[in-house]
């Protein structure tokens, strides 16, 4: 994505001036830094950012400017990106299965923490990773465990995470080998129910006891919810309180330091997507210039968002009664359709613009050029709330 230096007052100011024909993603650095502050001041431990949610350089640089000093990375490319943009940051390489050449990059770039969910991958780490990294820091290995799902939109345990029993064995071996022994889990994504964390924290205590190990840190993953539906405002503060309280209860005097690695909840609300109505087919179906092969790739998995407003090309807001309509993306693939029906103003017309709020996560990196569409650009806006 090309980045320009202009900072627009808001997306409507932009659409009036530029009449964009391709989709545009707006980043509000102020909104991003404010959200980073909410995590940094509210979470009772170290806040790291899961880079995969949005690796845009402007995102990384603004998070670092807000004070974020740790990053959850999953590939050599993400490792090099963070080293280049935030040289002093702590790197947590939390992709539990890595090729040996990928491990070598992590070692060369002084990764501080590695997660693992199998004995075979643990042996690969033992063979290649020194106990102290090139910066003189003791290296941590975290055993990643899973529980049967609760509360998340989809099941992250389907791919990664050892059972409690296996995690106990992995943790025992990590401690015996002289690495900093820790535990981690990832409760899923968009977990609106704080209880999702509770069972995991209690399980962490059982695993530590079973291994006879005092864990140094407990990484409670990402999964924090973003604001997707107008009527449902998730409470990060309630989740932070619960994590702090349950950790204190479960571990008492042996409480580990806490770490979290949010992706979605840090970036989602800092971006809004501007898309144009290409056609209103016989007044019924709305065709946009962006869809599920573009920046809206995860909507079929995650469900729709309804924080959408519309403007005429001259910037006049469309304020007609909401009417539910089927909305398609621009490609010729019939799955290129937003889930369900989307409530849009009755006076919506061809050429109008829609602004979809809360689009900062899992949108920019999964945008494709399928069928010749997807020429997404990034613009900066002071505010996303015109
Ligand atoms: C994707 C991922 C995250 C971020 O998840 P969000 O739901 O975006 O907060 C955190 N940790 C790990 C290990 C992940 O794979």
mmCIF file of C-alpha atoms and ligand atoms in Angstrom:
data_model
loop_
_atom_site.group_PDB
_atom_site.id
_atom_site.type_symbol
_atom_site.label_atom_id
_atom_site.label_comp_id
_atom_site.label_asym_id
_atom_site.label_seq_id
_atom_site.Cartn_x
_atom_site.Cartn_y
_atom_site.Cartn_z
ATOM 1 C CA UNK A 1 0.000 0.000 0.000
ATOM 2 C CA UNK A 2 1.228 3.472 -0.826
ATOM 3 C CA UNK A 3 1.406 5.907 2.034
ATOM 4 C CA UNK A 4 1.016 9.644 1.579
ATOM 5 C CA UNK A 5 1.974 12.274 4.072
ATOM 6 C CA UNK A 6 -1.284 14.246 3.888
ATOM 7 C CA UNK A 7 -3.395 13.969 6.998
ATOM 8 C CA UNK A 8 -7.068 14.473 6.197
ATOM 9 C CA UNK A 9 -9.460 15.923 8.752
ATOM 10 C CA UNK A 10 -11.737 12.923 8.252
ATOM 11 C CA UNK A 11 -12.718 10.474 5.482
ATOM 12 C CA UNK A 12 -15.562 12.705 4.227
ATOM 13 C CA UNK A 13 -13.137 15.570 3.692
ATOM 14 C CA UNK A 14 -11.125 13.122 1.586
ATOM 15 C CA UNK A 15 -13.978 11.741 -0.501
ATOM 16 C CA UNK A 16 -15.164 15.256 -1.355
ATOM 17 C CA UNK A 17 -11.712 16.279 -2.508
ATOM 18 C CA UNK A 18 -10.551 13.073 -4.181
ATOM 19 C CA UNK A 19 -13.647 11.148 -5.349
ATOM 20 C CA UNK A 20 -11.732 7.841 -5.008
ATOM 21 C CA UNK A 21 -12.666 5.002 -7.368
ATOM 22 C CA UNK A 22 -10.759 2.337 -5.452
ATOM 23 C CA UNK A 23 -11.226 1.384 -1.811
ATOM 24 C CA UNK A 24 -9.334 3.449 0.744
ATOM 25 C CA UNK A 25 -8.322 2.466 4.264
ATOM 26 C CA UNK A 26 -8.010 5.350 6.721
ATOM 27 C CA UNK A 27 -5.717 5.157 9.707
ATOM 28 C CA UNK A 28 -6.155 7.530 12.620
ATOM 29 C CA UNK A 29 -2.798 7.594 14.434
ATOM 30 C CA UNK A 30 -4.477 9.374 17.357
ATOM 31 C CA UNK A 31 -7.094 6.638 17.712
ATOM 32 C CA UNK A 32 -4.420 3.944 17.504
ATOM 33 C CA UNK A 33 -2.231 5.559 20.139
ATOM 34 C CA UNK A 34 -5.217 6.118 22.427
ATOM 35 C CA UNK A 35 -6.119 2.435 22.222
ATOM 36 C CA UNK A 36 -2.493 1.465 22.907
ATOM 37 C CA UNK A 37 -2.650 3.670 26.003
ATOM 38 C CA UNK A 38 -5.785 1.858 27.184
ATOM 39 C CA UNK A 39 -3.893 -1.427 27.059
ATOM 40 C CA UNK A 40 -0.670 -0.049 28.520
ATOM 41 C CA UNK A 41 -2.390 1.562 31.481
ATOM 42 C CA UNK A 42 -5.116 -1.050 31.984
ATOM 43 C CA UNK A 43 -3.525 -4.445 31.448
ATOM 44 C CA UNK A 44 -1.742 -5.718 34.583
ATOM 45 C CA UNK A 45 1.454 -6.789 32.780
ATOM 46 C CA UNK A 46 3.462 -6.496 29.555
ATOM 47 C CA UNK A 47 1.534 -5.587 26.404
ATOM 48 C CA UNK A 48 2.878 -6.948 23.114
ATOM 49 C CA UNK A 49 1.313 -6.564 19.674
ATOM 50 C CA UNK A 50 0.429 -9.536 17.438
ATOM 51 C CA UNK A 51 1.892 -8.217 14.189
ATOM 52 C CA UNK A 52 -0.186 -10.457 11.932
ATOM 53 C CA UNK A 53 -3.336 -8.441 12.667
ATOM 54 C CA UNK A 54 -1.906 -5.511 10.701
ATOM 55 C CA UNK A 55 1.790 -5.201 9.822
ATOM 56 C CA UNK A 56 1.487 -1.821 8.135
ATOM 57 C CA UNK A 57 4.539 0.295 8.941
ATOM 58 C CA UNK A 58 2.416 3.236 10.069
ATOM 59 C CA UNK A 59 0.667 0.932 12.539
ATOM 60 C CA UNK A 60 3.913 -0.425 13.974
ATOM 61 C CA UNK A 61 5.535 2.994 14.231
ATOM 62 C CA UNK A 62 2.539 4.520 16.001
ATOM 63 C CA UNK A 63 2.280 1.642 18.465
ATOM 64 C CA UNK A 64 5.961 2.048 19.287
ATOM 65 C CA UNK A 65 5.479 5.808 19.676
ATOM 66 C CA UNK A 66 2.683 5.091 22.156
ATOM 67 C CA UNK A 67 5.125 3.022 24.245
ATOM 68 C CA UNK A 68 4.603 -0.555 23.063
ATOM 69 C CA UNK A 69 7.905 -2.348 23.458
ATOM 70 C CA UNK A 70 7.110 -5.981 22.676
ATOM 71 C CA UNK A 71 5.866 -7.696 19.530
ATOM 72 C CA UNK A 72 4.459 -11.156 18.857
ATOM 73 C CA UNK A 73 5.951 -12.270 15.549
ATOM 74 C CA UNK A 74 5.371 -15.440 13.544
ATOM 75 C CA UNK A 75 7.841 -15.407 10.647
ATOM 76 C CA UNK A 76 11.301 -14.161 9.642
ATOM 77 C CA UNK A 77 9.608 -11.404 7.627
ATOM 78 C CA UNK A 78 7.752 -10.106 10.692
ATOM 79 C CA UNK A 79 10.917 -10.420 12.794
ATOM 80 C CA UNK A 80 12.919 -8.296 10.325
ATOM 81 C CA UNK A 81 10.103 -5.764 10.026
ATOM 82 C CA UNK A 82 10.069 -5.123 13.767
ATOM 83 C CA UNK A 83 13.868 -5.097 14.081
ATOM 84 C CA UNK A 84 14.015 -2.449 11.348
ATOM 85 C CA UNK A 85 11.212 -0.249 12.696
ATOM 86 C CA UNK A 86 11.589 -0.739 16.468
ATOM 87 C CA UNK A 87 15.177 -1.918 17.018
ATOM 88 C CA UNK A 88 14.949 -2.098 20.806
ATOM 89 C CA UNK A 89 11.713 -4.100 20.988
ATOM 90 C CA UNK A 90 11.385 -7.520 22.637
ATOM 91 C CA UNK A 91 10.525 -10.174 20.060
ATOM 92 C CA UNK A 92 8.262 -13.057 21.065
ATOM 93 C CA UNK A 93 8.341 -15.688 18.335
ATOM 94 C CA UNK A 94 5.021 -17.372 18.979
ATOM 95 C CA UNK A 95 4.446 -19.613 16.008
ATOM 96 C CA UNK A 96 4.818 -23.069 17.583
ATOM 97 C CA UNK A 97 6.045 -24.812 14.417
ATOM 98 C CA UNK A 98 9.093 -23.364 12.660
ATOM 99 C CA UNK A 99 11.473 -24.575 9.985
ATOM 100 C CA UNK A 100 15.078 -24.844 11.163
ATOM 101 C CA UNK A 101 16.112 -21.949 8.910
ATOM 102 C CA UNK A 102 13.366 -19.839 10.520
ATOM 103 C CA UNK A 103 14.652 -20.688 13.996
ATOM 104 C CA UNK A 104 18.104 -19.560 12.829
ATOM 105 C CA UNK A 105 16.712 -16.130 11.899
ATOM 106 C CA UNK A 106 15.079 -15.828 15.328
ATOM 107 C CA UNK A 107 18.379 -16.662 17.025
ATOM 108 C CA UNK A 108 20.308 -14.185 14.864
ATOM 109 C CA UNK A 109 17.772 -11.442 15.626
ATOM 110 C CA UNK A 110 17.834 -12.059 19.405
ATOM 111 C CA UNK A 111 14.328 -13.358 19.946
ATOM 112 C CA UNK A 112 13.572 -13.183 23.661
ATOM 113 C CA UNK A 113 10.731 -15.698 23.929
ATOM 114 C CA UNK A 114 9.628 -18.754 21.928
ATOM 115 C CA UNK A 115 6.403 -20.725 22.266
ATOM 116 C CA UNK A 116 6.055 -24.416 21.540
ATOM 117 C CA UNK A 117 3.295 -27.040 21.723
ATOM 118 C CA UNK A 118 5.052 -30.317 20.929
ATOM 119 C CA UNK A 119 8.073 -32.322 22.029
ATOM 120 C CA UNK A 120 9.411 -32.582 18.467
ATOM 121 C CA UNK A 121 9.449 -28.784 18.016
ATOM 122 C CA UNK A 122 10.883 -28.334 21.522
ATOM 123 C CA UNK A 123 13.827 -30.541 20.525
ATOM 124 C CA UNK A 124 14.430 -28.317 17.498
ATOM 125 C CA UNK A 125 14.602 -25.282 19.811
ATOM 126 C CA UNK A 126 16.941 -27.064 22.240
ATOM 127 C CA UNK A 127 19.287 -27.862 19.340
ATOM 128 C CA UNK A 128 19.499 -24.288 18.029
ATOM 129 C CA UNK A 129 18.518 -21.700 20.637
ATOM 130 C CA UNK A 130 21.110 -20.528 23.199
ATOM 131 C CA UNK A 131 19.921 -19.961 26.785
ATOM 132 C CA UNK A 132 21.066 -16.349 26.665
ATOM 133 C CA UNK A 133 20.466 -14.260 23.549
ATOM 134 C CA UNK A 134 22.870 -11.848 21.842
ATOM 135 C CA UNK A 135 21.577 -9.014 24.026
ATOM 136 C CA UNK A 136 22.499 -10.850 27.211
ATOM 137 C CA UNK A 137 18.873 -11.648 28.073
ATOM 138 C CA UNK A 138 17.854 -15.069 29.406
ATOM 139 C CA UNK A 139 15.753 -16.750 26.772
ATOM 140 C CA UNK A 140 12.234 -17.876 27.607
ATOM 141 C CA UNK A 141 10.390 -20.843 26.180
ATOM 142 C CA UNK A 142 6.645 -20.941 26.791
ATOM 143 C CA UNK A 143 4.583 -24.111 26.587
ATOM 144 C CA UNK A 144 1.385 -23.342 24.703
ATOM 145 C CA UNK A 145 -1.650 -25.263 25.901
ATOM 146 C CA UNK A 146 -5.301 -25.398 24.908
ATOM 147 C CA UNK A 147 -8.638 -26.184 26.472
ATOM 148 C CA UNK A 148 -11.902 -27.069 24.792
ATOM 149 C CA UNK A 149 -13.222 -23.779 23.310
ATOM 150 C CA UNK A 150 -15.428 -21.300 25.147
ATOM 151 C CA UNK A 151 -16.398 -17.775 24.203
ATOM 152 C CA UNK A 152 -14.382 -17.158 21.038
ATOM 153 C CA UNK A 153 -15.718 -16.594 17.568
ATOM 154 C CA UNK A 154 -13.641 -19.395 16.188
ATOM 155 C CA UNK A 155 -11.486 -22.129 17.592
ATOM 156 C CA UNK A 156 -7.775 -21.360 17.736
ATOM 157 C CA UNK A 157 -7.140 -24.626 19.583
ATOM 158 C CA UNK A 158 -7.948 -26.475 16.369
ATOM 159 C CA UNK A 159 -4.422 -25.819 15.105
ATOM 160 C CA UNK A 160 -2.148 -25.072 18.057
ATOM 161 C CA UNK A 161 -1.891 -25.901 21.722
ATOM 162 C CA UNK A 162 -0.816 -28.955 23.731
ATOM 163 C CA UNK A 163 -3.194 -30.789 26.048
ATOM 164 C CA UNK A 164 -2.673 -30.060 29.737
ATOM 165 C CA UNK A 165 -0.841 -33.337 30.119
ATOM 166 C CA UNK A 166 1.556 -32.719 27.261
ATOM 167 C CA UNK A 167 2.071 -29.080 28.290
ATOM 168 C CA UNK A 168 3.090 -30.330 31.747
ATOM 169 C CA UNK A 169 5.792 -32.506 30.214
ATOM 170 C CA UNK A 170 6.962 -29.705 27.898
ATOM 171 C CA UNK A 171 7.180 -27.230 30.798
ATOM 172 C CA UNK A 172 9.172 -29.722 32.887
ATOM 173 C CA UNK A 173 11.693 -30.165 30.071
ATOM 174 C CA UNK A 174 11.983 -26.390 29.460
ATOM 175 C CA UNK A 175 12.868 -25.797 33.109
ATOM 176 C CA UNK A 176 15.261 -28.762 33.233
ATOM 177 C CA UNK A 177 17.091 -27.474 30.153
ATOM 178 C CA UNK A 178 17.749 -24.121 31.829
ATOM 179 C CA UNK A 179 15.493 -21.795 29.834
ATOM 180 C CA UNK A 180 13.096 -19.370 31.526
ATOM 181 C CA UNK A 181 9.989 -21.572 31.941
ATOM 182 C CA UNK A 182 6.639 -19.995 31.105
ATOM 183 C CA UNK A 183 3.175 -20.836 29.855
ATOM 184 C CA UNK A 184 0.948 -19.383 27.176
ATOM 185 C CA UNK A 185 -2.468 -19.860 25.656
ATOM 186 C CA UNK A 186 -4.615 -18.052 23.095
ATOM 187 C CA UNK A 187 -8.305 -18.141 23.988
ATOM 188 C CA UNK A 188 -9.507 -17.499 20.408
ATOM 189 C CA UNK A 189 -10.328 -14.234 18.716
ATOM 190 C CA UNK A 190 -13.019 -11.648 19.523
ATOM 191 C CA UNK A 191 -13.693 -13.183 22.960
ATOM 192 C CA UNK A 192 -16.438 -10.996 24.363
ATOM 193 C CA UNK A 193 -16.879 -13.130 27.482
ATOM 194 C CA UNK A 194 -14.123 -12.541 30.097
ATOM 195 C CA UNK A 195 -14.781 -16.060 31.402
ATOM 196 C CA UNK A 196 -12.826 -17.344 28.379
ATOM 197 C CA UNK A 197 -9.633 -16.404 30.255
ATOM 198 C CA UNK A 198 -10.643 -17.735 33.644
ATOM 199 C CA UNK A 199 -10.524 -21.461 32.903
ATOM 200 C CA UNK A 200 -7.182 -21.050 31.122
ATOM 201 C CA UNK A 201 -5.541 -19.282 34.046
ATOM 202 C CA UNK A 202 -6.640 -22.025 36.453
ATOM 203 C CA UNK A 203 -5.352 -24.654 34.024
ATOM 204 C CA UNK A 204 -1.995 -22.839 33.927
ATOM 205 C CA UNK A 205 -1.702 -23.271 37.690
ATOM 206 C CA UNK A 206 -2.458 -27.007 37.416
ATOM 207 C CA UNK A 207 0.150 -27.413 34.666
ATOM 208 C CA UNK A 208 2.808 -25.553 36.668
ATOM 209 C CA UNK A 209 2.056 -27.677 39.747
ATOM 210 C CA UNK A 210 2.087 -30.881 37.725
ATOM 211 C CA UNK A 211 5.504 -29.992 36.319
ATOM 212 C CA UNK A 212 6.797 -28.844 39.710
ATOM 213 C CA UNK A 213 7.862 -25.560 38.097
ATOM 214 C CA UNK A 214 7.372 -21.968 39.229
ATOM 215 C CA UNK A 215 6.573 -20.211 35.973
ATOM 216 C CA UNK A 216 8.181 -16.842 35.330
ATOM 217 C CA UNK A 217 5.451 -15.499 33.062
ATOM 218 C CA UNK A 218 1.962 -16.331 31.898
ATOM 219 C CA UNK A 219 1.078 -15.055 28.429
ATOM 220 C CA UNK A 220 -2.713 -14.786 28.225
ATOM 221 C CA UNK A 221 -2.739 -14.417 24.452
ATOM 222 C CA UNK A 222 -4.756 -12.097 22.279
ATOM 223 C CA UNK A 223 -8.436 -12.526 21.630
ATOM 224 C CA UNK A 224 -9.542 -9.231 23.200
ATOM 225 C CA UNK A 225 -12.690 -8.022 21.438
ATOM 226 C CA UNK A 226 -13.090 -4.981 19.215
ATOM 227 C CA UNK A 227 -16.239 -2.927 18.746
ATOM 228 C CA UNK A 228 -18.085 -4.574 15.817
ATOM 229 C CA UNK A 229 -21.752 -3.926 16.496
ATOM 230 C CA UNK A 230 -23.238 -0.573 17.498
ATOM 231 C CA UNK A 231 -25.322 -2.197 20.195
ATOM 232 C CA UNK A 232 -22.475 -4.156 21.759
ATOM 233 C CA UNK A 233 -19.604 -2.224 23.333
ATOM 234 C CA UNK A 234 -17.088 -4.713 24.684
ATOM 235 C CA UNK A 235 -15.392 -3.871 27.984
ATOM 236 C CA UNK A 236 -11.633 -4.308 27.964
ATOM 237 C CA UNK A 237 -11.460 -3.003 31.521
ATOM 238 C CA UNK A 238 -13.637 -5.877 32.773
ATOM 239 C CA UNK A 239 -11.379 -8.409 31.036
ATOM 240 C CA UNK A 240 -8.205 -6.805 32.444
ATOM 241 C CA UNK A 241 -9.677 -6.872 35.960
ATOM 242 C CA UNK A 242 -10.685 -10.498 35.648
ATOM 243 C CA UNK A 243 -7.254 -11.565 34.381
ATOM 244 C CA UNK A 244 -5.529 -9.783 37.266
ATOM 245 C CA UNK A 245 -7.900 -11.114 39.898
ATOM 246 C CA UNK A 246 -7.954 -14.730 38.704
ATOM 247 C CA UNK A 247 -4.155 -14.837 38.361
ATOM 248 C CA UNK A 248 -3.747 -13.567 41.921
ATOM 249 C CA UNK A 249 -6.271 -16.123 43.197
ATOM 250 C CA UNK A 250 -4.893 -19.074 41.247
ATOM 251 C CA UNK A 251 -1.204 -18.463 41.898
ATOM 252 C CA UNK A 252 -1.201 -16.535 45.197
ATOM 253 C CA UNK A 253 2.425 -15.998 46.280
ATOM 254 C CA UNK A 254 3.852 -17.664 43.143
ATOM 255 C CA UNK A 255 2.084 -15.243 40.737
ATOM 256 C CA UNK A 256 3.845 -15.028 37.366
ATOM 257 C CA UNK A 257 4.286 -11.777 35.480
ATOM 258 C CA UNK A 258 1.522 -11.386 32.943
ATOM 259 C CA UNK A 259 1.951 -10.824 29.214
ATOM 260 C CA UNK A 260 -0.749 -10.264 26.590
ATOM 261 C CA UNK A 261 -0.516 -10.165 22.810
ATOM 262 C CA UNK A 262 -3.583 -8.461 21.352
ATOM 263 C CA UNK A 263 -3.880 -7.967 17.610
ATOM 264 C CA UNK A 264 -7.485 -7.165 16.757
ATOM 265 C CA UNK A 265 -8.370 -5.075 19.815
ATOM 266 C CA UNK A 266 -5.352 -2.789 19.374
ATOM 267 C CA UNK A 267 -5.843 -1.937 15.709
ATOM 268 C CA UNK A 268 -9.431 -2.612 14.647
ATOM 269 C CA UNK A 269 -10.883 0.704 15.736
ATOM 270 C CA UNK A 270 -7.992 2.752 14.390
ATOM 271 C CA UNK A 271 -9.013 2.119 10.790
ATOM 272 C CA UNK A 272 -12.119 2.640 8.686
ATOM 273 C CA UNK A 273 -12.710 1.421 5.151
ATOM 274 C CA UNK A 274 -14.159 3.707 2.487
ATOM 275 C CA UNK A 275 -15.848 1.817 -0.347
ATOM 276 C CA UNK A 276 -17.952 3.064 -3.240
ATOM 277 C CA UNK A 277 -21.298 1.788 -4.512
ATOM 278 C CA UNK A 278 -20.637 0.677 -8.113
ATOM 279 C CA UNK A 279 -24.195 -0.201 -8.826
ATOM 280 C CA UNK A 280 -27.553 -0.793 -7.201
ATOM 281 C CA UNK A 281 -28.775 -3.615 -9.387
ATOM 282 C CA UNK A 282 -32.423 -2.952 -10.143
ATOM 283 C CA UNK A 283 -32.601 -1.055 -6.879
ATOM 284 C CA UNK A 284 -32.051 -4.218 -4.841
ATOM 285 C CA UNK A 285 -28.525 -5.605 -4.665
ATOM 286 C CA UNK A 286 -25.668 -3.314 -3.691
ATOM 287 C CA UNK A 287 -22.351 -3.875 -5.506
ATOM 288 C CA UNK A 288 -19.310 -2.324 -3.820
ATOM 289 C CA UNK A 289 -15.788 -1.791 -5.135
ATOM 290 C CA UNK A 290 -14.482 -3.902 -2.215
ATOM 291 C CA UNK A 291 -15.517 -7.270 -0.838
ATOM 292 C CA UNK A 292 -14.348 -10.493 0.690
ATOM 293 C CA UNK A 293 -11.348 -10.837 -1.631
ATOM 294 C CA UNK A 294 -10.405 -7.320 -0.600
ATOM 295 C CA UNK A 295 -10.240 -5.752 2.825
ATOM 296 C CA UNK A 296 -13.356 -7.572 4.036
ATOM 297 C CA UNK A 297 -11.874 -11.064 3.818
ATOM 298 C CA UNK A 298 -12.679 -12.068 7.362
ATOM 299 C CA UNK A 299 -16.328 -10.988 7.456
ATOM 300 C CA UNK A 300 -17.668 -14.383 6.326
ATOM 301 C CA UNK A 301 -15.778 -15.960 9.256
ATOM 302 C CA UNK A 302 -16.445 -13.299 11.851
ATOM 303 C CA UNK A 303 -19.913 -12.116 10.910
ATOM 304 C CA UNK A 304 -20.923 -8.682 9.694
ATOM 305 C CA UNK A 305 -20.216 -5.366 11.333
ATOM 306 C CA UNK A 306 -22.915 -2.720 11.376
ATOM 307 C CA UNK A 307 -20.902 0.431 12.082
ATOM 308 C CA UNK A 308 -21.499 1.704 8.540
ATOM 309 C CA UNK A 309 -22.477 5.164 7.318
ATOM 310 C CA UNK A 310 -23.114 6.482 3.809
ATOM 311 C CA UNK A 311 -22.488 9.739 1.939
ATOM 312 C CA UNK A 312 -23.322 11.080 -1.492
ATOM 313 C CA UNK A 313 -20.233 11.937 -3.584
ATOM 314 C CA UNK A 314 -20.573 15.602 -2.565
ATOM 315 C CA UNK A 315 -20.329 14.641 1.102
ATOM 316 C CA UNK A 316 -24.029 14.870 1.971
ATOM 317 C CA UNK A 317 -24.857 12.212 4.539
ATOM 318 C CA UNK A 318 -27.459 9.628 3.559
ATOM 319 C CA UNK A 319 -29.866 9.528 6.448
ATOM 320 C CA UNK A 320 -32.790 7.538 5.034
ATOM 321 C CA UNK A 321 -34.439 4.791 7.068
ATOM 322 C CA UNK A 322 -32.226 1.687 7.229
ATOM 323 C CA UNK A 323 -33.199 -0.961 4.690
ATOM 324 C CA UNK A 324 -31.654 -4.437 4.772
ATOM 325 C CA UNK A 325 -29.934 -5.330 1.516
ATOM 326 C CA UNK A 326 -27.700 -7.982 0.048
ATOM 327 C CA UNK A 327 -24.237 -6.532 -0.544
ATOM 328 C CA UNK A 328 -21.800 -7.997 -3.060
ATOM 329 C CA UNK A 329 -18.125 -7.310 -3.692
ATOM 330 C CA UNK A 330 -16.758 -6.454 -7.150
ATOM 331 C CA UNK A 331 -15.421 -9.830 -8.320
ATOM 332 C CA UNK A 332 -17.320 -12.349 -10.436
ATOM 333 C CA UNK A 333 -17.156 -15.006 -7.726
ATOM 334 C CA UNK A 334 -20.538 -15.645 -6.141
ATOM 335 C CA UNK A 335 -19.070 -16.133 -2.646
ATOM 336 C CA UNK A 336 -17.951 -12.482 -2.825
ATOM 337 C CA UNK A 337 -20.840 -11.319 -0.682
ATOM 338 C CA UNK A 338 -21.038 -9.806 2.799
ATOM 339 C CA UNK A 339 -22.691 -12.100 5.345
ATOM 340 C CA UNK A 340 -26.427 -11.761 5.885
ATOM 341 C CA UNK A 341 -28.107 -8.544 4.863
ATOM 342 C CA UNK A 342 -26.684 -5.133 5.649
ATOM 343 C CA UNK A 343 -28.848 -2.270 6.891
ATOM 344 C CA UNK A 344 -28.161 0.727 4.620
ATOM 345 C CA UNK A 345 -30.036 4.023 4.187
ATOM 346 C CA UNK A 346 -33.087 3.840 1.892
ATOM 347 C CA UNK A 347 -31.792 6.821 -0.134
ATOM 348 C CA UNK A 348 -28.496 5.072 -0.997
ATOM 349 C CA UNK A 349 -27.584 5.652 -4.660
ATOM 350 C CA UNK A 350 -25.004 4.596 -7.225
ATOM 351 C CA UNK A 351 -21.722 6.434 -6.660
ATOM 352 C CA UNK A 352 -22.291 6.850 -2.912
ATOM 353 C CA UNK A 353 -19.575 6.032 -0.424
ATOM 354 C CA UNK A 354 -19.813 3.729 2.580
ATOM 355 C CA UNK A 355 -17.511 4.116 5.547
ATOM 356 C CA UNK A 356 -17.105 0.923 7.567
ATOM 357 C CA UNK A 357 -15.677 1.501 11.052
ATOM 358 C CA UNK A 358 -13.572 -0.940 13.015
ATOM 359 C CA UNK A 359 -11.766 -2.409 9.986
ATOM 360 C CA UNK A 360 -8.131 -2.220 11.128
ATOM 361 C CA UNK A 361 -7.544 -5.907 11.893
ATOM 362 C CA UNK A 362 -7.118 -8.790 9.440
ATOM 363 C CA UNK A 363 -8.079 -6.601 6.499
ATOM 364 C CA UNK A 364 -5.027 -4.930 4.962
ATOM 365 C CA UNK A 365 -2.703 -7.998 4.905
ATOM 366 C CA UNK A 366 -5.368 -10.325 3.480
ATOM 367 C CA UNK A 367 -6.451 -7.952 0.694
ATOM 368 C CA UNK A 368 -5.922 -9.677 -2.687
ATOM 369 C CA UNK A 369 -5.806 -8.534 -6.307
ATOM 370 C CA UNK A 370 -8.197 -11.324 -7.375
ATOM 371 C CA UNK A 371 -10.040 -10.536 -10.615
ATOM 372 C CA UNK A 372 -8.087 -7.299 -10.996
ATOM 373 C CA UNK A 373 -9.653 -5.562 -7.988
ATOM 374 C CA UNK A 374 -8.142 -4.728 -4.579
ATOM 375 C CA UNK A 375 -6.155 -1.558 -5.427
ATOM 376 C CA UNK A 376 -6.380 -0.521 -1.785
ATOM 377 C CA UNK A 377 -4.571 2.600 -0.607
ATOM 378 C CA UNK A 378 -3.855 3.884 2.884
ATOM 379 C CA UNK A 379 -4.608 7.434 3.951
ATOM 380 C CA UNK A 380 -4.208 9.178 7.296
ATOM 381 C CA UNK A 381 -7.092 10.919 9.023
ATOM 382 C CA UNK A 382 -7.147 12.967 12.202
ATOM 383 C CA UNK A 383 -10.417 11.360 13.134
ATOM 384 C CA UNK A 384 -12.528 8.572 11.687
ATOM 385 C CA UNK A 385 -15.740 9.982 13.151
ATOM 386 C CA UNK A 386 -16.898 12.645 10.684
HETATM 387 C C1 LIG B 1 -3.355 -14.167 16.032
HETATM 388 C C2 LIG B 1 -2.724 -14.312 17.359
HETATM 389 C C3 LIG B 1 -2.889 -13.325 18.331
HETATM 390 C C4 LIG B 1 -3.769 -12.112 18.131
HETATM 391 O O1 LIG B 1 -5.095 -12.476 18.217
HETATM 392 P P1 LIG B 1 -6.243 -11.362 18.248
HETATM 393 O O2 LIG B 1 -7.502 -12.143 18.294
HETATM 394 O O3 LIG B 1 -6.098 -10.565 16.996
HETATM 395 O O4 LIG B 1 -6.026 -10.534 19.460
HETATM 396 C C5 LIG B 1 -2.236 -13.476 19.533
HETATM 397 N N1 LIG B 1 -1.454 -14.565 19.776
HETATM 398 C C6 LIG B 1 -1.278 -15.538 18.862
HETATM 399 C C7 LIG B 1 -0.405 -16.694 19.205
HETATM 400 C C8 LIG B 1 -1.914 -15.446 17.637
HETATM 401 O O5 LIG B 1 -1.739 -16.426 16.730
#
